[in-house]
Short mmCIF file of C-alpha atoms in Angstrom, two decimals:
data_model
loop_
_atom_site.label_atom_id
_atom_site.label_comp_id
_atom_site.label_asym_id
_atom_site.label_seq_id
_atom_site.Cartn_x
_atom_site.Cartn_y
_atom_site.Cartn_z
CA UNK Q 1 44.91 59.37 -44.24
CA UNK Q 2 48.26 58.54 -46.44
CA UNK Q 3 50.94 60.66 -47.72
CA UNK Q 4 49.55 60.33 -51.09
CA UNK Q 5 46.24 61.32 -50.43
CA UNK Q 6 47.92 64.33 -48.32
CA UNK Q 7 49.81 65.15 -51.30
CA UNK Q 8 47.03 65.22 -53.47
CA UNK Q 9 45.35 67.55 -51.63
CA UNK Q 10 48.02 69.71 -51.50
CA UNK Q 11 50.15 68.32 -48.48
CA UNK Q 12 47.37 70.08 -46.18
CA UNK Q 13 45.50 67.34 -43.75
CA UNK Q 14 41.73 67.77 -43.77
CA UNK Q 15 40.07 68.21 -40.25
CA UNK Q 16 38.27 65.12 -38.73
CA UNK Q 17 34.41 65.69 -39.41
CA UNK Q 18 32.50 65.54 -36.82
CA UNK Q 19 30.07 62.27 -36.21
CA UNK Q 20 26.54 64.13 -36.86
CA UNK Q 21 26.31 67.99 -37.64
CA UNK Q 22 23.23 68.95 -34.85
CA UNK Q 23 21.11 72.48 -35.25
CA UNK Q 24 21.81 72.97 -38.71
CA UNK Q 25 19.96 76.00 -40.34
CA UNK Q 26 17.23 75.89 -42.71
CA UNK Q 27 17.09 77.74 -46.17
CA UNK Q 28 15.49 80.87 -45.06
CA UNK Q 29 17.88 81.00 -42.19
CA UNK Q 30 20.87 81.00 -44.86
CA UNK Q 31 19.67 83.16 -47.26
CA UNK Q 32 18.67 86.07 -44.09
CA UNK Q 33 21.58 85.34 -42.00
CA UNK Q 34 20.14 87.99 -39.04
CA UNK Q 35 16.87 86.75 -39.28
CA UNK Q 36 15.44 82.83 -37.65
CA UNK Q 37 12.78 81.25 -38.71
CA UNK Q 38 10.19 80.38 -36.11
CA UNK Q 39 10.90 76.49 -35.92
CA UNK Q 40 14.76 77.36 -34.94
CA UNK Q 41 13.80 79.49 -32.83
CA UNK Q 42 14.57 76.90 -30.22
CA UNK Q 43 17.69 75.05 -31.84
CA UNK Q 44 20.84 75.53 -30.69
CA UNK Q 45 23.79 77.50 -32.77
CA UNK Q 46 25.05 75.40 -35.63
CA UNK Q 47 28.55 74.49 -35.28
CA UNK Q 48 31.73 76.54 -36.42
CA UNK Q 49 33.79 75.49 -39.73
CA UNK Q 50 36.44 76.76 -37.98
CA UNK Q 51 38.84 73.45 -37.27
CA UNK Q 52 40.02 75.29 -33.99
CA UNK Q 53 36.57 75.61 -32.76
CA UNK Q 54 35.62 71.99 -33.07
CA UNK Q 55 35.15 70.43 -30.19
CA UNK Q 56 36.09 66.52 -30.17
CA UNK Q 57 33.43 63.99 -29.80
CA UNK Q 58 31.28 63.81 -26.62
CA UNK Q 59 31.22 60.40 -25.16
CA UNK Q 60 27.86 58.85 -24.26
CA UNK Q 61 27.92 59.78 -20.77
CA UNK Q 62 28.96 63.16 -20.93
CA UNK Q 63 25.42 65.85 -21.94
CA UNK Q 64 25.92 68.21 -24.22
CA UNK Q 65 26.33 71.91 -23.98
CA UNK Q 66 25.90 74.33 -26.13
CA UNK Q 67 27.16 78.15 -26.13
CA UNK Q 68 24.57 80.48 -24.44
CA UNK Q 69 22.39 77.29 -23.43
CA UNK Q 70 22.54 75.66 -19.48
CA UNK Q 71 23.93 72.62 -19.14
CA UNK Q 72 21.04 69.43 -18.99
CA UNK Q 73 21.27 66.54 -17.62
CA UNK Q 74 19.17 63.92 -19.23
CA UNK Q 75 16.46 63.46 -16.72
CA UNK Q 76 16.53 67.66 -16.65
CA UNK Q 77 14.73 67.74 -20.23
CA UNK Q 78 11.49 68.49 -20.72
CA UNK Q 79 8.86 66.50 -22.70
CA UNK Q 80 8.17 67.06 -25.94
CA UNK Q 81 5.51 69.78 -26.59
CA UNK Q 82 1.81 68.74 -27.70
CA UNK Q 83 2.37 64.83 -26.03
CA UNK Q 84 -0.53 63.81 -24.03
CA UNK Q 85 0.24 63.04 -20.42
CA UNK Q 86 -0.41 59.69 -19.23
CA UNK Q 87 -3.13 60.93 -17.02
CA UNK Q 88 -4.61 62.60 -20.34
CA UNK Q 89 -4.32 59.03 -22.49
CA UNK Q 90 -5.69 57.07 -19.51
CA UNK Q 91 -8.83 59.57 -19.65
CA UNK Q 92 -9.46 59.46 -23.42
CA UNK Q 93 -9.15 55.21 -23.09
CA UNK Q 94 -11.87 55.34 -20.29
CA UNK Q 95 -14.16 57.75 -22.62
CA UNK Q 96 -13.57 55.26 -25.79
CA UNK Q 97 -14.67 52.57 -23.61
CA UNK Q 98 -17.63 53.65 -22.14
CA UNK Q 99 -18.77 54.80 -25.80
CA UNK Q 100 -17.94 51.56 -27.31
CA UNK Q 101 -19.79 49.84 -24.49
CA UNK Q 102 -22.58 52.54 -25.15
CA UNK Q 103 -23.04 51.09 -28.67
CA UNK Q 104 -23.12 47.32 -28.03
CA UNK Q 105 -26.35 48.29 -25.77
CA UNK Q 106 -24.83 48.03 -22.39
CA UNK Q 107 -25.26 50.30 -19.65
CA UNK Q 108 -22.84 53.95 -20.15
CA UNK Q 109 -21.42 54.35 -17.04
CA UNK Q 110 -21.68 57.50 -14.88
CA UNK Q 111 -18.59 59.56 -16.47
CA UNK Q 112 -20.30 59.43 -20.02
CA UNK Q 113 -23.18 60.73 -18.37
CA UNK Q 114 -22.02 64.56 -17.97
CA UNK Q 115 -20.21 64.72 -21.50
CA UNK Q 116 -24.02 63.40 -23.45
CA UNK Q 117 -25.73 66.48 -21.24
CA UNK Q 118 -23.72 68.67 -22.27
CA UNK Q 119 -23.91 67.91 -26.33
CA UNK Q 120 -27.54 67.83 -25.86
CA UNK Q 121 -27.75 71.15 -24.01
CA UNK Q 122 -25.19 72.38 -27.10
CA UNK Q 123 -27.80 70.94 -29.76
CA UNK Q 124 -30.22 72.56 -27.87
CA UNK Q 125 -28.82 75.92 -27.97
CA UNK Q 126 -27.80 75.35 -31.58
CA UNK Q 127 -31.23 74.35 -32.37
CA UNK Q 128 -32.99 77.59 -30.68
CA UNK Q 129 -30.70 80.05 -32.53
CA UNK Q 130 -32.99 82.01 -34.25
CA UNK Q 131 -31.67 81.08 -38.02
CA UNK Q 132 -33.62 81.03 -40.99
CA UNK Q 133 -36.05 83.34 -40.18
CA UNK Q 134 -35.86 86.90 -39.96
CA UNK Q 135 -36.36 89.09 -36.78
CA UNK Q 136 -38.52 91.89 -38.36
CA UNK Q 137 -40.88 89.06 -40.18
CA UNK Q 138 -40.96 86.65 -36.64
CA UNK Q 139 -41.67 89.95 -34.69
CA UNK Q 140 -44.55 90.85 -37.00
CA UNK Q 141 -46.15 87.49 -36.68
CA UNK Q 142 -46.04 87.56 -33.02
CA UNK Q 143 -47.64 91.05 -33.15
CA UNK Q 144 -50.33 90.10 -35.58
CA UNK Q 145 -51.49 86.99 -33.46
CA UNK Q 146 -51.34 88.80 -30.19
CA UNK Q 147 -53.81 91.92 -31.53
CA UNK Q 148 -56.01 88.82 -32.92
CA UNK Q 149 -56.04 87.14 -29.58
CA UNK Q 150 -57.01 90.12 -28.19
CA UNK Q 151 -59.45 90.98 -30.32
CA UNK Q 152 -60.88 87.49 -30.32
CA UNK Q 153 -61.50 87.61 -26.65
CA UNK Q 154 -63.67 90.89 -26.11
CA UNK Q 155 -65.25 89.77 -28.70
CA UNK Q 156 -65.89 86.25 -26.74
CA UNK Q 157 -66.47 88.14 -23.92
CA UNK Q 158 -68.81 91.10 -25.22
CA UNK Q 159 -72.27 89.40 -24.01
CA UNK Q 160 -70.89 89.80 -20.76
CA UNK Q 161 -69.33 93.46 -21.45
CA UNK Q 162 -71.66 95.38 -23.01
CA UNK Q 163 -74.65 95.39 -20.55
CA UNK Q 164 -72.34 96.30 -18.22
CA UNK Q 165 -70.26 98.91 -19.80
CA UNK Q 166 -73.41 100.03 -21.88
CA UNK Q 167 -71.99 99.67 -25.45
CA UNK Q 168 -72.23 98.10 -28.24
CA UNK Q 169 -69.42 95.88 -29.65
CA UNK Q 170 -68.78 96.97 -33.35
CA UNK Q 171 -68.53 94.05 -36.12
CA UNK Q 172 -65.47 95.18 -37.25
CA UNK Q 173 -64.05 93.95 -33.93
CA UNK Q 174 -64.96 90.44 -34.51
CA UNK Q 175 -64.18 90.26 -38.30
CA UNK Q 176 -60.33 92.05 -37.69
CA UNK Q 177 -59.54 89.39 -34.65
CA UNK Q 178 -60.93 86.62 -37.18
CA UNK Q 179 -58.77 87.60 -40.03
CA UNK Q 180 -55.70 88.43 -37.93
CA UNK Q 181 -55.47 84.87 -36.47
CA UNK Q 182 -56.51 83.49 -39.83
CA UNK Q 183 -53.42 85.23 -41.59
CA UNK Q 184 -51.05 84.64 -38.76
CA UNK Q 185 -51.81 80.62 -38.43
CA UNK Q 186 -51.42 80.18 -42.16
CA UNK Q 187 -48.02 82.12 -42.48
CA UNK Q 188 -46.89 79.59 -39.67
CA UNK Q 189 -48.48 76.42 -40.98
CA UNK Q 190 -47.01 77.44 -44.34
CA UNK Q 191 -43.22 78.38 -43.03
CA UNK Q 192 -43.13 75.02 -41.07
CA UNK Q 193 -43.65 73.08 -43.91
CA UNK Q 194 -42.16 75.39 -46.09
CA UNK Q 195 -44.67 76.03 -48.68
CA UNK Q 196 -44.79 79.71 -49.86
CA UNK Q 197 -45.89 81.51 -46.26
CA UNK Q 198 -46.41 84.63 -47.61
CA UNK Q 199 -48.49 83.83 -50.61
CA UNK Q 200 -50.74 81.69 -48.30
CA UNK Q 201 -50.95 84.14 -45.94
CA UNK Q 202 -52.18 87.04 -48.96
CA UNK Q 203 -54.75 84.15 -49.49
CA UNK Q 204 -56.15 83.70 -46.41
CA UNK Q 205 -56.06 87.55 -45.33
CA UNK Q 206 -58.05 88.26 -48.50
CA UNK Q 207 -60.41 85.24 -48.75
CA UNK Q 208 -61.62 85.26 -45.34
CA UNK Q 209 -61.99 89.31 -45.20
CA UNK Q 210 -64.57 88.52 -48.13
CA UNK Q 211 -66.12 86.26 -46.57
CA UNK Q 212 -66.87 87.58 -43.27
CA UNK Q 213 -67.88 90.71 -45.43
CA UNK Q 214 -70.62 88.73 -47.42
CA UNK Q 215 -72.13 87.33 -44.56
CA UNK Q 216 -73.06 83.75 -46.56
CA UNK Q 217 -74.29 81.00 -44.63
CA UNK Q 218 -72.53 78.14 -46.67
CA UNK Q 219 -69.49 80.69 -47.41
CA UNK Q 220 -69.25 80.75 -43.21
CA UNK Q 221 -69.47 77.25 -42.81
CA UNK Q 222 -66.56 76.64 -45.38
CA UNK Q 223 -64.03 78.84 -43.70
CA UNK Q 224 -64.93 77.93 -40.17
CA UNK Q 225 -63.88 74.44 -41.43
CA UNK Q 226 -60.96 75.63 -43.23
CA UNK Q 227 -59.63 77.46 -39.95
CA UNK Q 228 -60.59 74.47 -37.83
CA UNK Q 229 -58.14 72.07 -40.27
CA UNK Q 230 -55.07 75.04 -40.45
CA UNK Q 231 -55.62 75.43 -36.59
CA UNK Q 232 -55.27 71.63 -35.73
CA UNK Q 233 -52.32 71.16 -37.90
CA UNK Q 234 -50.58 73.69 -37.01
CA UNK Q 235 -50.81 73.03 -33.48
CA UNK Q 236 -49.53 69.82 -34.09
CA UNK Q 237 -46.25 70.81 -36.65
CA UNK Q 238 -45.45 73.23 -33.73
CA UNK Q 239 -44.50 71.35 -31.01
CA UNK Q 240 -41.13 69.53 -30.42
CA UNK Q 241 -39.43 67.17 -29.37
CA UNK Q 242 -39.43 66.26 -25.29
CA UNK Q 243 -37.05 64.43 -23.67
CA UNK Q 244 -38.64 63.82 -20.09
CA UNK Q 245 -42.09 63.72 -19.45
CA UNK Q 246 -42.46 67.28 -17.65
CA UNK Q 247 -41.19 68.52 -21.38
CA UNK Q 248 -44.10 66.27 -22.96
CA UNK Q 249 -46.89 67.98 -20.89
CA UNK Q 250 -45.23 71.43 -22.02
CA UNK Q 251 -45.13 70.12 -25.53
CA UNK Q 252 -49.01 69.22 -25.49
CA UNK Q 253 -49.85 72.45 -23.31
CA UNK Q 254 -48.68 75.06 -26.28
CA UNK Q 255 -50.45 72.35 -29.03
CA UNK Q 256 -53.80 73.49 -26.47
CA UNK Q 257 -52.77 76.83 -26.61
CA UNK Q 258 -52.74 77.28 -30.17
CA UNK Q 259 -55.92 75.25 -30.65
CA UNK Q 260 -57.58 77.04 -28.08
CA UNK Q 261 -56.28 80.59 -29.94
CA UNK Q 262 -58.28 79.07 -33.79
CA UNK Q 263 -61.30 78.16 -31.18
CA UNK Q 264 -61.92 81.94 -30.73
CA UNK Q 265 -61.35 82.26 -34.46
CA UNK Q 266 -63.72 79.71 -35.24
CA UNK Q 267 -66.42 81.30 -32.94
CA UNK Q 268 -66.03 84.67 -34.29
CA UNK Q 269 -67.12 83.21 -37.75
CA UNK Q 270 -70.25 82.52 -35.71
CA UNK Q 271 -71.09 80.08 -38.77
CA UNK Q 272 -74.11 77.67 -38.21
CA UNK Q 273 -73.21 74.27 -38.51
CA UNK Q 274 -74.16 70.58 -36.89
CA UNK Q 275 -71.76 70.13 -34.28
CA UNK Q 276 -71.04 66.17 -34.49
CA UNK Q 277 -70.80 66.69 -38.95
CA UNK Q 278 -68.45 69.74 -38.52
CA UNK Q 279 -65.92 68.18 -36.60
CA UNK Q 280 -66.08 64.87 -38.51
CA UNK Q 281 -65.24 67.24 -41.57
CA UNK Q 282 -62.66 68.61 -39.58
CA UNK Q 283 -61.58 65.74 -38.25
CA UNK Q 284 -61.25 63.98 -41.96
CA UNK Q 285 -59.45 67.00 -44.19
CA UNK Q 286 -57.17 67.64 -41.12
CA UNK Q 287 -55.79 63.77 -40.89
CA UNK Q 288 -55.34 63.82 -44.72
CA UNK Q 289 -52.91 66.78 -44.54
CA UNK Q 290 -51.55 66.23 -41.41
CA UNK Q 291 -50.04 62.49 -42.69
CA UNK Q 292 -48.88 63.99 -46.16
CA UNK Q 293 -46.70 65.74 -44.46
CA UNK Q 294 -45.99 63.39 -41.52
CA UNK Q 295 -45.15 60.91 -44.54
CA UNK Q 296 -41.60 63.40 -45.27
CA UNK Q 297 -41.45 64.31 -41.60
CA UNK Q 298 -41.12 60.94 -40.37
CA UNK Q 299 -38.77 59.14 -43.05
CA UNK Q 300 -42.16 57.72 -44.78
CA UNK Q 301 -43.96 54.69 -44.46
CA UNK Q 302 -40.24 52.00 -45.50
CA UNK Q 303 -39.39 53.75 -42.49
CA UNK Q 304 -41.78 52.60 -39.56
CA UNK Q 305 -40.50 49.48 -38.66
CA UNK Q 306 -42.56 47.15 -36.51
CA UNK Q 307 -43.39 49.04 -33.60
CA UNK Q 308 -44.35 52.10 -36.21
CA UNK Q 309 -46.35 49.84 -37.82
CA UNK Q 310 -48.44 48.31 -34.92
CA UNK Q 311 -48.51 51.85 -33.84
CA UNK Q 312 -50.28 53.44 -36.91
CA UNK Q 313 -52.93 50.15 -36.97
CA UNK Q 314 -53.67 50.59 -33.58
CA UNK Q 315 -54.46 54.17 -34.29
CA UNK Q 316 -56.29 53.61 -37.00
CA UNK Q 317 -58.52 51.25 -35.66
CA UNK Q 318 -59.34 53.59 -32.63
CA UNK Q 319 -60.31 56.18 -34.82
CA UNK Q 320 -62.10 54.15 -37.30
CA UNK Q 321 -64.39 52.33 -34.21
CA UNK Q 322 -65.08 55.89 -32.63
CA UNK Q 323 -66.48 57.42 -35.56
CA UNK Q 324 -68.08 54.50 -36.90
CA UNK Q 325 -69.62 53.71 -33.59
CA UNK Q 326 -70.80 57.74 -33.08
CA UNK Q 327 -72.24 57.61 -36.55
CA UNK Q 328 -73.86 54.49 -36.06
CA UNK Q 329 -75.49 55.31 -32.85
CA UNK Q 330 -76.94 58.70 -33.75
CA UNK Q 331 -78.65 57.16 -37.05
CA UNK Q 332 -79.93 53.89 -36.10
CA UNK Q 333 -79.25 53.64 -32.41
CA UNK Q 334 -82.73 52.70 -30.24
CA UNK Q 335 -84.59 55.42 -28.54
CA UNK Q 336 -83.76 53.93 -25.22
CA UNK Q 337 -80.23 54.18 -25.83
CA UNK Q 338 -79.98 56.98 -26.79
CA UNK Q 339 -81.93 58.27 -23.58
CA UNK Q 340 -79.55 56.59 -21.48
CA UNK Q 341 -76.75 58.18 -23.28
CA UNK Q 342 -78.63 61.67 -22.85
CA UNK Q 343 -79.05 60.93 -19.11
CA UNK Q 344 -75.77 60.38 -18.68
CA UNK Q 345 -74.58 63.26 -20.00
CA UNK Q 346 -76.84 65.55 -18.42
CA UNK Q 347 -75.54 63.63 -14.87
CA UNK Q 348 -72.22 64.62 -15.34
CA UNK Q 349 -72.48 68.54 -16.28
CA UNK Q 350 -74.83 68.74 -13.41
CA UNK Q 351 -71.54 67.40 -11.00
CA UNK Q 352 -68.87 67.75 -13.09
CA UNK Q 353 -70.40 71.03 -14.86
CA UNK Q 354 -68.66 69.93 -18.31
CA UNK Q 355 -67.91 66.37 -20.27
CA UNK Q 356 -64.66 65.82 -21.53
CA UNK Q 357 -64.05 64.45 -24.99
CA UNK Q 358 -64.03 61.05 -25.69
CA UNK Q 359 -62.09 60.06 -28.58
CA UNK Q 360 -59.22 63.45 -27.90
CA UNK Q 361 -59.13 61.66 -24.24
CA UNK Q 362 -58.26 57.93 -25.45
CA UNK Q 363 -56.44 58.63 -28.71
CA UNK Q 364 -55.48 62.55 -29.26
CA UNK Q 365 -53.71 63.64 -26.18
CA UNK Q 366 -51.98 60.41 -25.58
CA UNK Q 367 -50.87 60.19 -29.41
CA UNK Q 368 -49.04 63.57 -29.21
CA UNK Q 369 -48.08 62.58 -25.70
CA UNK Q 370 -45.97 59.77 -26.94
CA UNK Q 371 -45.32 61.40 -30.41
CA UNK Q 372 -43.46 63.93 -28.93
CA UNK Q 373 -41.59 61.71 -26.62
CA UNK Q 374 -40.41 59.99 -29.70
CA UNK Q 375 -38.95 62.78 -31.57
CA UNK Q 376 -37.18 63.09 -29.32
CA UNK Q 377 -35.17 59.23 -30.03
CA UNK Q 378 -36.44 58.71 -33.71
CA UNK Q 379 -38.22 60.59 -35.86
CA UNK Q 380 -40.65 57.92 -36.43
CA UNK Q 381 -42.19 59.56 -33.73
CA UNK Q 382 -44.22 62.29 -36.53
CA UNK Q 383 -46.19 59.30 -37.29
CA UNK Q 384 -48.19 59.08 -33.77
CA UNK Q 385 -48.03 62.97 -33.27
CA UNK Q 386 -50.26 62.66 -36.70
CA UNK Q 387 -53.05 61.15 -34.58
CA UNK Q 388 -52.95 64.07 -32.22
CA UNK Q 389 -55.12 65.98 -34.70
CA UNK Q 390 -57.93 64.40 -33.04
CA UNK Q 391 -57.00 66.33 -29.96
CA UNK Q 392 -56.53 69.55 -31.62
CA UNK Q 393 -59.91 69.68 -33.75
CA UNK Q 394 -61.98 68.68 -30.00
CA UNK Q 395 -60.20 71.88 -28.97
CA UNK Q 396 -60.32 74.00 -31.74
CA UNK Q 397 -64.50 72.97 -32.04
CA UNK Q 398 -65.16 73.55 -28.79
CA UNK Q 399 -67.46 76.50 -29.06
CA UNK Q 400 -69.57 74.99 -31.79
CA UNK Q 401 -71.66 73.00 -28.79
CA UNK Q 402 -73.65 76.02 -27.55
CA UNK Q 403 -71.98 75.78 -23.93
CA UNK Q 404 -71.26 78.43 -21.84
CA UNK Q 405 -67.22 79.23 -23.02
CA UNK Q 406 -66.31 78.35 -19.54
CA UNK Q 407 -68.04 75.07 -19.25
CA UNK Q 408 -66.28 74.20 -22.95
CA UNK Q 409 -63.29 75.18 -21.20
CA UNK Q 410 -63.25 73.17 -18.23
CA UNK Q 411 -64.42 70.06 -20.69
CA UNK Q 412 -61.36 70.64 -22.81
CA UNK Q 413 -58.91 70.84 -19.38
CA UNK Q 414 -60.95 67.20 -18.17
CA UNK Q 415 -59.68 66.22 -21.64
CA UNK Q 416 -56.26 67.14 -21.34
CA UNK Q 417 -55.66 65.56 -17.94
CA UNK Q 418 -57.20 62.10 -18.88
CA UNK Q 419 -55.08 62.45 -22.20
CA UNK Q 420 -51.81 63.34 -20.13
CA UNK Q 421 -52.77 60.03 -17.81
CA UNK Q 422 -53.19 58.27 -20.38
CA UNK Q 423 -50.51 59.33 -22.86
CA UNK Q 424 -48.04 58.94 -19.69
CA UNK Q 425 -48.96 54.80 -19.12
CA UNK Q 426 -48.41 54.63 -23.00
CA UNK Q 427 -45.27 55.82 -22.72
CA UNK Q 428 -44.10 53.61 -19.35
CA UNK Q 429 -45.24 51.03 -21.56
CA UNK Q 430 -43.18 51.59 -24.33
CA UNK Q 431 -40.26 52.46 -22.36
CA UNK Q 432 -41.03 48.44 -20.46
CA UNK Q 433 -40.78 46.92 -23.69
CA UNK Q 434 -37.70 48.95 -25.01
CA UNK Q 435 -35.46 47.50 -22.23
CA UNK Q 436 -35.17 51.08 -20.46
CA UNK Q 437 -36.04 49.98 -17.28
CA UNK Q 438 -35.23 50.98 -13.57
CA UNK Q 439 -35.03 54.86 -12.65
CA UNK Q 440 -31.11 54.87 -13.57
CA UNK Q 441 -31.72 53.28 -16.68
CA UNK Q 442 -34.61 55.78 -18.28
CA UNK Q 443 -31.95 58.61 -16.39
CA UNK Q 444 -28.99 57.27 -18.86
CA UNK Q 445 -31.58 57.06 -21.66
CA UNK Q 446 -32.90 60.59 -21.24
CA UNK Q 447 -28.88 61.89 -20.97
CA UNK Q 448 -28.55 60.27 -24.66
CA UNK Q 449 -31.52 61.40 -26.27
CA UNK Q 450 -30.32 64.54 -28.59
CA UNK Q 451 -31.89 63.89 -31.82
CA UNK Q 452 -32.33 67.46 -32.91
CA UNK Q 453 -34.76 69.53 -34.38
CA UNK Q 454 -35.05 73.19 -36.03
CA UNK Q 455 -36.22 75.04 -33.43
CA UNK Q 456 -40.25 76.22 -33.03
CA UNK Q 457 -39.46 79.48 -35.60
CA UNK Q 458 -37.99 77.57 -38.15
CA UNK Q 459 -38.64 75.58 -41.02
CA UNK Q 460 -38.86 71.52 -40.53
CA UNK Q 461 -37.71 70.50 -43.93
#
């Protein structure tokens, strides 16, 4: 500095400033001098402006020290807080890398395999939270189709009972169970697709309590048909998705369950109709619904792809040559033939004591089968769980035959394992021509298939 400059300033020399003021305060800190904000919490003591407190510089080599702090040497401080460790950036590389491999198609390798089960036991979780419908209105529809069930079987069950207890079985027995199960099926067919549940079920409660009141033939016949269609399609909208095949055969055993549940129903009626015309009528309405719905369900028809597409022909066609070929034979087949036919169906109840179903066995079972399976990876799937409404109406019509119930029953479980047999080649099949092949291969497919669903209590759409 000169002598001028000194002068100017009142012959007083200024203090050297220091190179770089550290830990200075922020504004809170000066306008509440007691009181440090939480980010300098952990600075050091800004410096005196007291010139005889100034330290001179520190050279390069020297660390610094502050009052009230220990001394540091360099290799003494501690990383920064919140950096990833190398260990923890080496891990989240490997992860990147197996997903990106993941999505060009190529094997994921064994460490992506735990983090995929657990986000599909998470979805799964998420999806079974009990959301969307309330407790007090789930409980009573659980109630109402248990005391229907229950009902529905002493009534199946009362030519047996009553010559050996001695009583008579009341009417009001049968027409309670009938409209219980009526009510309680339609409130869940309607909530699944979401369509007014609790007008639908004031509808059904009401109509069918008429008409099992009335006691008219053609008035019977129409509401054994109508339970027969809300039976099979409800059976069908409430399955879900399965990711291995043990969760398939679970899948299709509740669809049996609740077609086995609108079989009682449909026998309590007691309507009188021609077996092989009331389950074409079935059959016909219960396809018709089932693929409106399928066609939101399953991203419609733009959605299918070519697989989808081959998939709904070859259904089709099945369908189409099995009824055709039924109708045909029982109007204009030969006498002979239809003897042999006859004869051969009188050979098997005599050693197998019942006849499974034809057309559930080749194209209903094995349709929901791999429908389910599906869901489970695309939500094409809906479209072949539509043709498992040819399974469901077998079951739910399987009184209507005049067997004895437990000869219908042990045709219906032939069914199911022929349809599980079958449904199970369809789906190694499909799984061949995917590319998923080898036991490590489906393993790493089933760890990655977590397309969720709502949950069985909820609405689908």
């Amino acid at each position: 500095m000169s002598h001028s400059e000194a002068g100017h300033r009142g012959g007083r020399a200024r203090p050297p400033r220091p190179e770089r003021r550290q830990g200075a305060r922020r504004q809170s800190d000066r306008r509440e001098p007691g009181r440090r904000s939480a980010g300098s919490a952990n600075m050091p003591p800004a410096p005196s402006s007291d010139p005889s407190l100034i330290s001179p510089p520190e050279s390069a080599d020297t660390p610094a020290s502050y009052p009230g702090l220990p001394s540091q040497t360099p290799t003494e401080v501690a990383p920064t807080e919140g950096r990833r460790s190398a260990a923890a950036r080496a891990r989240s590389d490997q992860r990147r890398a197996s997903s990106h491999r993941s999505a060009k198609g190529a094997r994921p390798s064994h460490d992506s395999a735990q983090p995929a089960r657990e986000a599909r036991r998470a979805r799964q979780v998420r999806d079974e939270a009990p959301v969307g419908v309330p407790s007090a209105w789930r409980n009573t529809w659980f109630v109402l189709t248990g005391i229907g069930l229950v009902l529905l079987a002493i009534n199946l069950l009362a030519p047996t009972l009553e010559p050996t207890l001695g009583i008579t079985l009341p009417s009001g027995v049968r027409i309670a169970g009938a409209v219980a199960l009526m009510t309680a099926y339609s409130w869940g067919a309607m909530h699944r697709t979401d369509n007014l549940p609790a007008l639908a079920a004031e509808i059904a409660a009401v109509a069918s309590t008429a008409i099992l009141l009335t006691n008219i033939d053609w008035l019977l016949a129409g509401l054994s048909v109508a339970m027969t269609v809300i039976t099979t399609v409800f059976a069908v909208l409430v399955t879900r998705p399965a990711v291995t095949f043990p969760e398939v055969i679970r899948e299709v055993l509740i669809a049996c369950v609740v077609a086995v549940g609108g079989a009682l129903a449909v026998s309590a009626i007691g309507a009188t109709v021609e077996p092989m015309r009331f389950s074409y009528i079935a059959l016909a309405f219960a396809l018709v619904w089932i693929l409106t719905l399928v066609n939101g369900l399953g991203a419609g028809l733009h959605g299918l792809g070519k697989r989808g597409l081959v998939m709904i022909l070859v259904g089709t066609l099945i369908l189409a040559v099995a009824l055709a070929y039924g109708e045909a034979l029982r109007r204009w087949g030969s006498p002979g033939l239809l003897l042999t036919i006859d004869s051969m169906r009188t050979r098997l109840l005599s050693t197998m004591l019942a006849v499974p179903h034809p057309l559930a066995a080749v194209l209903g079972f094995p349709a929901l089968a791999w429908g389910v399976f599906m869901r489970a990876r695309r939500r094409q799937g809906w479209w072949a769980c539509a043709f498992g409404v040819a399974a469901t109406v077998a079951v739910a019509g399987m009184f209507q035959g005049g067997l004895e119930p437990w000869k219908a029953a042990l045709g219906v479980v032939y069914t199911l394992v022929l349809g599980l047999i079958v449904g199970f080649l369809v789906i190694r099949v499909d799984l061949y021509f995917t590319g998923s092949r080898g036991s490590r291969a489906r393993h790493d497919e089933e760890e990655h298939a977590v397309r969720p669903e709502p949950a069985r209590t909820q609405r689908l759409r």
